[in-house]
Amino acid sequence: MLSAGATEVSATPLTPFRDEAQAQRYCPGDKVVWLDFRKGVYYRKGQRRYGQGFDGSFVCLNEARDSLYRRSLLGVR
């Protein structure tokens, strides 16, 4: 049973891309980030882990934020 004060959290569906150029064409007015699904974080271009790993994909920054992923502070330049 749910309590009367329970709130529902819903995430925005992501449109993942394996290629950075495809993601940029999909979201021309937004930045492209590398989303690490396993860690639940995204990396911006210039960060060390941007575009690396098998458990990730390129997505639009706004989609990543709306889907409740957090930014990584590692490797910030």
Coordinates of C-alpha atoms in Angstrom, one line a residue:
M1 CA 0.0 0.0 0.0
L2 CA 1.2 3.5 -0.8
S3 CA 1.0 6.4 1.7
A4 CA -1.1 9.4 0.8
G5 CA 2.0 11.7 0.6
A6 CA 4.0 9.5 -1.8
T7 CA 5.3 11.2 -4.9
E8 CA 6.0 9.6 -8.2
V9 CA 9.2 10.2 -10.0
S10 CA 9.4 9.6 -13.8
A11 CA 12.4 9.9 -16.0
T12 CA 12.4 11.3 -19.5
P13 CA 13.1 8.7 -22.2
L14 CA 16.6 8.9 -23.6
T15 CA 17.6 8.8 -27.2
P16 CA 21.1 7.1 -27.1
F17 CA 23.6 7.3 -29.9
R18 CA 26.9 5.3 -30.5
D19 CA 28.3 8.2 -32.5
E20 CA 28.8 11.8 -31.3
A21 CA 28.0 13.3 -34.7
Q22 CA 24.6 11.5 -34.7
A23 CA 23.8 12.9 -31.3
Q24 CA 24.7 16.4 -32.3
R25 CA 22.5 16.2 -35.4
Y26 CA 19.6 15.0 -33.2
C27 CA 20.0 17.9 -30.7
P28 CA 21.6 20.8 -32.6
G29 CA 20.8 23.4 -29.9
D30 CA 22.1 21.3 -27.0
K31 CA 25.5 19.9 -25.9
V32 CA 26.3 16.2 -26.3
V33 CA 27.5 14.3 -23.3
W34 CA 28.7 10.7 -22.7
L35 CA 26.3 8.9 -20.4
D36 CA 27.7 6.1 -18.3
F37 CA 24.6 3.9 -17.6
R38 CA 26.4 1.7 -15.0
K39 CA 27.5 4.7 -12.8
G40 CA 24.5 6.9 -13.5
V41 CA 26.7 9.9 -14.5
Y42 CA 27.5 11.9 -17.6
Y43 CA 30.7 13.3 -18.8
R44 CA 31.1 16.5 -20.9
K45 CA 33.5 16.9 -23.8
G46 CA 37.0 17.5 -22.4
Q47 CA 36.6 15.2 -19.5
R48 CA 38.9 12.1 -19.4
R49 CA 36.2 9.5 -19.7
Y50 CA 34.1 11.2 -22.4
G51 CA 33.3 8.6 -25.1
Q52 CA 34.9 5.7 -23.3
G53 CA 33.5 2.5 -22.1
F54 CA 31.0 -0.1 -23.2
D55 CA 28.2 0.7 -20.8
G56 CA 27.5 4.2 -22.2
S57 CA 26.2 6.2 -25.0
F58 CA 26.1 9.8 -26.4
V59 CA 22.9 11.7 -25.5
C60 CA 21.7 15.3 -25.3
L61 CA 22.6 17.1 -22.1
N62 CA 19.0 18.2 -21.4
E63 CA 17.8 14.6 -21.8
A64 CA 20.5 13.3 -19.4
R65 CA 19.5 16.0 -16.8
D66 CA 15.8 15.3 -17.2
S67 CA 16.4 11.6 -16.8
L68 CA 18.0 12.3 -13.4
Y69 CA 21.6 11.5 -14.3
R70 CA 24.2 13.6 -12.5
R71 CA 27.3 15.2 -13.9
S72 CA 30.7 13.7 -13.1
L73 CA 33.2 15.9 -11.4
L74 CA 36.1 13.7 -12.3
G75 CA 38.5 15.0 -14.9
V76 CA 37.0 18.4 -15.2
R77 CA 39.2 20.7 -17.1

